Short mmCIF file of C-alpha atoms in Angstrom, two decimals:
data_model
loop_
_atom_site.label_atom_id
_atom_site.label_comp_id
_atom_site.label_asym_id
_atom_site.label_seq_id
_atom_site.Cartn_x
_atom_site.Cartn_y
_atom_site.Cartn_z
CA UNK A 1 -0.10 0.06 0.10
CA UNK A 2 2.49 2.60 1.16
CA UNK A 3 2.59 5.38 -1.43
CA UNK A 4 0.82 3.63 -4.33
CA UNK A 5 -2.28 5.66 -3.87
CA UNK A 6 -0.21 9.01 -3.71
CA UNK A 7 1.67 8.18 -6.84
CA UNK A 8 -1.18 7.18 -9.09
CA UNK A 9 -2.71 10.50 -8.10
CA UNK A 10 0.16 12.60 -8.84
CA UNK A 11 0.37 10.88 -12.43
CA UNK A 12 -2.98 12.10 -12.93
CA UNK A 13 -1.92 15.64 -12.47
CA UNK A 14 -2.69 18.71 -10.40
CA UNK A 15 -6.39 19.25 -11.38
CA UNK A 16 -6.92 15.62 -10.05
CA UNK A 17 -5.09 16.41 -6.72
CA UNK A 18 -7.09 19.55 -6.42
CA UNK A 19 -10.59 18.03 -6.73
CA UNK A 20 -9.54 15.21 -4.31
CA UNK A 21 -9.19 17.42 -1.46
CA UNK A 22 -12.08 19.63 -0.34
CA UNK A 23 -10.44 22.72 1.16
CA UNK A 24 -12.33 24.90 3.52
CA UNK A 25 -10.41 28.19 2.80
CA UNK A 26 -10.21 30.88 5.67
CA UNK A 27 -10.16 34.39 5.39
CA UNK A 28 -6.21 34.23 5.85
CA UNK A 29 -4.60 32.63 2.67
CA UNK A 30 -1.70 31.44 4.86
CA UNK A 31 -3.72 29.14 7.18
CA UNK A 32 -5.42 26.19 5.12
CA UNK A 33 -8.07 24.00 6.48
CA UNK A 34 -8.78 20.68 4.62
CA UNK A 35 -11.80 18.35 5.08
CA UNK A 36 -10.57 14.97 6.12
CA UNK A 37 -11.11 11.92 3.88
CA UNK A 38 -9.32 8.60 4.02
CA UNK A 39 -8.85 8.23 0.24
CA UNK A 40 -7.81 11.70 -0.56
CA UNK A 41 -4.46 13.06 -1.65
CA UNK A 42 -3.85 16.62 -0.26
CA UNK A 43 -1.65 18.92 -2.12
CA UNK A 44 0.49 21.03 -0.14
CA UNK A 45 2.90 23.89 -1.32
CA UNK A 46 5.84 24.45 0.53
CA UNK A 47 7.62 28.00 1.19
CA UNK A 48 11.38 27.84 0.74
CA UNK A 49 13.15 29.19 3.80
CA UNK A 50 10.01 29.07 5.89
CA UNK A 51 8.43 25.67 5.55
CA UNK A 52 4.99 24.45 6.35
CA UNK A 53 3.24 22.98 9.65
CA UNK A 54 0.66 20.26 9.28
CA UNK A 55 -1.42 19.91 12.40
CA UNK A 56 -3.64 16.89 12.90
CA UNK A 57 -6.45 16.24 15.40
CA UNK A 58 -5.40 16.56 19.10
CA UNK A 59 -6.12 13.03 19.76
CA UNK A 60 -3.63 11.71 17.13
CA UNK A 61 -0.11 10.69 17.58
CA UNK A 62 2.14 10.53 14.47
CA UNK A 63 3.60 7.07 14.02
CA UNK A 64 5.31 7.00 10.51
CA UNK A 65 6.07 9.35 7.77
CA UNK A 66 7.31 8.09 4.20
CA UNK A 67 8.55 10.21 1.53
CA UNK A 68 8.77 9.03 -2.12
CA UNK A 69 12.19 11.25 -2.46
CA UNK A 70 13.56 10.98 1.18
CA UNK A 71 16.09 14.07 0.75
CA UNK A 72 13.89 16.25 -0.84
CA UNK A 73 12.17 17.62 2.54
CA UNK A 74 12.98 17.56 5.96
CA UNK A 75 10.17 16.35 8.03
CA UNK A 76 10.14 16.62 11.75
CA UNK A 77 7.38 15.72 14.22
CA UNK A 78 6.13 18.61 16.34
CA UNK A 79 7.05 18.25 20.22
CA UNK A 80 3.37 17.32 20.97
CA UNK A 81 3.50 14.50 18.42
CA UNK A 82 0.36 15.65 16.71
CA UNK A 83 1.58 17.62 13.69
CA UNK A 84 4.79 17.62 11.16
CA UNK A 85 7.07 20.57 10.20
CA UNK A 86 7.91 20.19 6.60
CA UNK A 87 10.92 22.15 5.06
CA UNK A 88 12.33 22.11 1.61
CA UNK A 89 15.89 20.42 1.52
CA UNK A 90 16.28 20.43 -2.22
CA UNK A 91 14.16 21.32 -5.40
CA UNK A 92 12.10 18.59 -6.42
CA UNK A 93 8.85 18.98 -8.71
CA UNK A 94 6.51 17.01 -6.65
CA UNK A 95 7.02 14.38 -3.81
CA UNK A 96 4.59 12.02 -2.28
CA UNK A 97 4.30 11.91 1.34
CA UNK A 98 2.57 9.10 3.41
CA UNK A 99 1.75 9.66 7.05
CA UNK A 100 0.15 7.14 9.53
CA UNK A 101 -0.89 8.41 12.80
CA UNK A 102 -2.37 6.41 15.83
CA UNK A 103 -5.86 7.12 14.35
CA UNK A 104 -5.84 7.81 10.52
CA UNK A 105 -3.73 7.86 7.33
CA UNK A 106 -2.89 10.79 5.35
CA UNK A 107 -1.56 10.98 1.67
CA UNK A 108 0.14 14.37 0.70
CA UNK A 109 1.60 15.63 -2.61
CA UNK A 110 4.39 18.29 -1.62
CA UNK A 111 5.56 20.92 -4.17
CA UNK A 112 7.65 24.11 -4.01
CA UNK A 113 5.57 27.25 -3.50
CA UNK A 114 5.12 29.34 -6.41
CA UNK A 115 3.81 32.23 -4.54
CA UNK A 116 4.29 33.88 -1.07
CA UNK A 117 0.59 33.36 -0.74
CA UNK A 118 0.84 29.91 0.07
CA UNK A 119 -0.07 28.56 3.43
CA UNK A 120 2.21 28.41 6.34
CA UNK A 121 -0.13 26.31 8.41
CA UNK A 122 -2.39 23.37 7.31
CA UNK A 123 -5.03 22.03 9.56
CA UNK A 124 -7.78 19.30 9.03
CA UNK A 125 -11.66 19.34 9.69
CA UNK A 126 -13.12 15.80 10.59
CA UNK A 127 -16.47 14.63 10.47
CA UNK A 128 -18.28 14.36 12.76
CA UNK A 129 -16.50 17.41 14.28
CA UNK A 130 -15.85 16.67 18.04
CA UNK A 131 -16.78 18.96 20.81
CA UNK A 132 -14.22 21.35 22.29
CA UNK A 133 -12.06 19.81 25.03
CA UNK A 134 -12.56 21.55 28.53
CA UNK A 135 -10.27 24.43 28.88
CA UNK A 136 -9.98 25.09 25.00
CA UNK A 137 -12.56 27.92 24.54
CA UNK A 138 -10.22 30.72 25.32
CA UNK A 139 -8.31 32.64 22.83
CA UNK A 140 -4.92 31.56 24.18
CA UNK A 141 -5.30 27.92 23.29
CA UNK A 142 -5.53 25.59 26.38
CA UNK A 143 -4.14 28.34 28.84
CA UNK A 144 -6.08 28.82 32.18
CA UNK A 145 -5.91 31.71 34.47
CA UNK A 146 -3.13 34.59 34.20
CA UNK A 147 -0.66 34.61 31.47
CA UNK A 148 2.47 36.49 30.78
CA UNK A 149 2.21 39.13 28.01
CA UNK A 150 4.58 40.61 25.82
CA UNK A 151 5.65 44.20 24.43
CA UNK A 152 5.42 44.46 20.58
CA UNK A 153 7.63 46.41 18.42
CA UNK A 154 8.84 46.93 15.18
CA UNK A 155 6.99 46.79 11.47
CA UNK A 156 3.36 47.03 12.39
CA UNK A 157 2.31 44.90 9.35
CA UNK A 158 4.39 41.92 10.84
CA UNK A 159 3.37 42.34 14.48
CA UNK A 160 0.96 39.63 15.48
CA UNK A 161 -2.43 40.63 17.17
CA UNK A 162 -1.15 39.36 20.63
CA UNK A 163 1.47 37.15 22.14
CA UNK A 164 1.07 35.49 25.69
CA UNK A 165 2.43 32.63 27.57
CA UNK A 166 1.41 30.28 30.53
CA UNK A 167 4.90 29.40 31.58
CA UNK A 168 5.09 26.52 29.63
CA UNK A 169 3.54 27.44 26.14
CA UNK A 170 3.66 30.47 24.15
CA UNK A 171 0.45 31.49 22.18
CA UNK A 172 0.22 33.83 19.04
CA UNK A 173 -2.83 35.24 17.52
CA UNK A 174 -2.51 37.00 13.94
CA UNK A 175 -5.24 39.09 12.39
CA UNK A 176 -7.23 37.33 9.54
CA UNK A 177 -6.16 39.88 6.91
CA UNK A 178 -2.38 39.57 8.06
CA UNK A 179 0.39 37.55 6.51
CA UNK A 180 1.78 35.07 9.00
CA UNK A 181 5.44 35.38 9.41
CA UNK A 182 8.50 33.09 9.97
CA UNK A 183 8.96 33.06 13.96
CA UNK A 184 12.42 32.97 15.65
CA UNK A 185 13.41 32.67 19.32
CA UNK A 186 16.08 34.42 21.06
CA UNK A 187 18.28 32.10 23.27
CA UNK A 188 20.12 32.80 26.60
CA UNK A 189 23.21 33.74 24.47
CA UNK A 190 21.52 35.94 22.22
CA UNK A 191 21.49 33.80 19.23
CA UNK A 192 18.17 33.03 17.08
CA UNK A 193 16.85 29.55 16.49
CA UNK A 194 13.37 28.81 14.68
CA UNK A 195 10.36 28.45 17.00
CA UNK A 196 8.48 25.86 15.44
CA UNK A 197 4.82 25.58 16.32
CA UNK A 198 1.45 24.36 15.57
CA UNK A 199 -2.08 25.87 15.07
CA UNK A 200 -4.73 25.10 17.68
CA UNK A 201 -8.10 26.67 17.65
CA UNK A 202 -6.70 29.54 15.46
CA UNK A 203 -3.86 30.33 17.83
CA UNK A 204 -0.48 29.42 16.90
CA UNK A 205 1.25 27.42 19.69
CA UNK A 206 4.86 26.93 20.74
CA UNK A 207 5.83 24.30 23.38
CA UNK A 208 8.15 26.47 25.12
CA UNK A 209 8.81 30.10 26.32
CA UNK A 210 11.38 32.71 24.95
CA UNK A 211 12.21 36.09 26.40
CA UNK A 212 12.05 37.69 23.12
CA UNK A 213 10.82 36.53 19.62
CA UNK A 214 11.47 37.73 16.50
CA UNK A 215 8.73 37.86 13.37
CA UNK A 216 10.12 38.21 9.78
CA UNK A 217 8.36 38.63 6.42
CA UNK A 218 11.02 39.24 3.77
CA UNK A 219 13.11 42.38 5.22
CA UNK A 220 10.26 43.35 7.62
CA UNK A 221 10.70 42.60 11.13
CA UNK A 222 9.05 42.75 14.49
CA UNK A 223 9.65 41.71 17.84
CA UNK A 224 7.85 40.64 21.19
CA UNK A 225 9.58 41.02 24.64
CA UNK A 226 8.29 39.09 27.41
CA UNK A 227 7.41 41.37 30.60
CA UNK A 228 6.21 40.70 34.16
CA UNK A 229 3.09 42.24 34.17
CA UNK A 230 0.47 39.38 34.21
CA UNK A 231 -2.72 39.61 32.24
CA UNK A 232 -5.88 37.30 33.18
CA UNK A 233 -7.66 36.56 29.99
CA UNK A 234 -10.85 35.70 31.74
CA UNK A 235 -11.08 39.20 33.02
CA UNK A 236 -13.73 41.53 31.48
#
């Protein structure tokens, strides 16, 4: 089985791929939500230098990932095990990726993005839609009670709407009409590292806390500095 279905669909061309995946587009072109179907192949464009995050259901754990061209993309599992970070390693026209989780099977057709409007974040809708888990109704993902806020500075077009953390996880929200940026965290030595995360309930979540975050889109840059003031998201 493995990649057989993916390779067959790829041979049929991009039109078949697009018809095979019913996409529920959000207002933000960088966030793509797909309707899950066990026999579908999902075309995903990967932005060079930024990559794409693919987020599965919270009740799933990634078990295996197979690529038709293993050295074409660098694929890593997110820290919570429910998603994938996909980055281009070398130019390849189209690559099949097969993913098995603890609950479902997914087939993808990866290709290099031809426009900067390609999605950074890809998620799924499942039928029937499960009821939200307790504590997930807040704007800051699963955080409860007081959270630490951040002081935003830099280019306004790049700044997210809000940045908060609960001491363990960082939560970032962008406006619907805003381009999502590449996110970097500043380590204790002042160096930068890619701050990989995943989308949950419309909130970009990073499984750690940085004192400073850097957001970049092309040459535009903004920063978020962690401050000690506490903000209760349940207030008001």
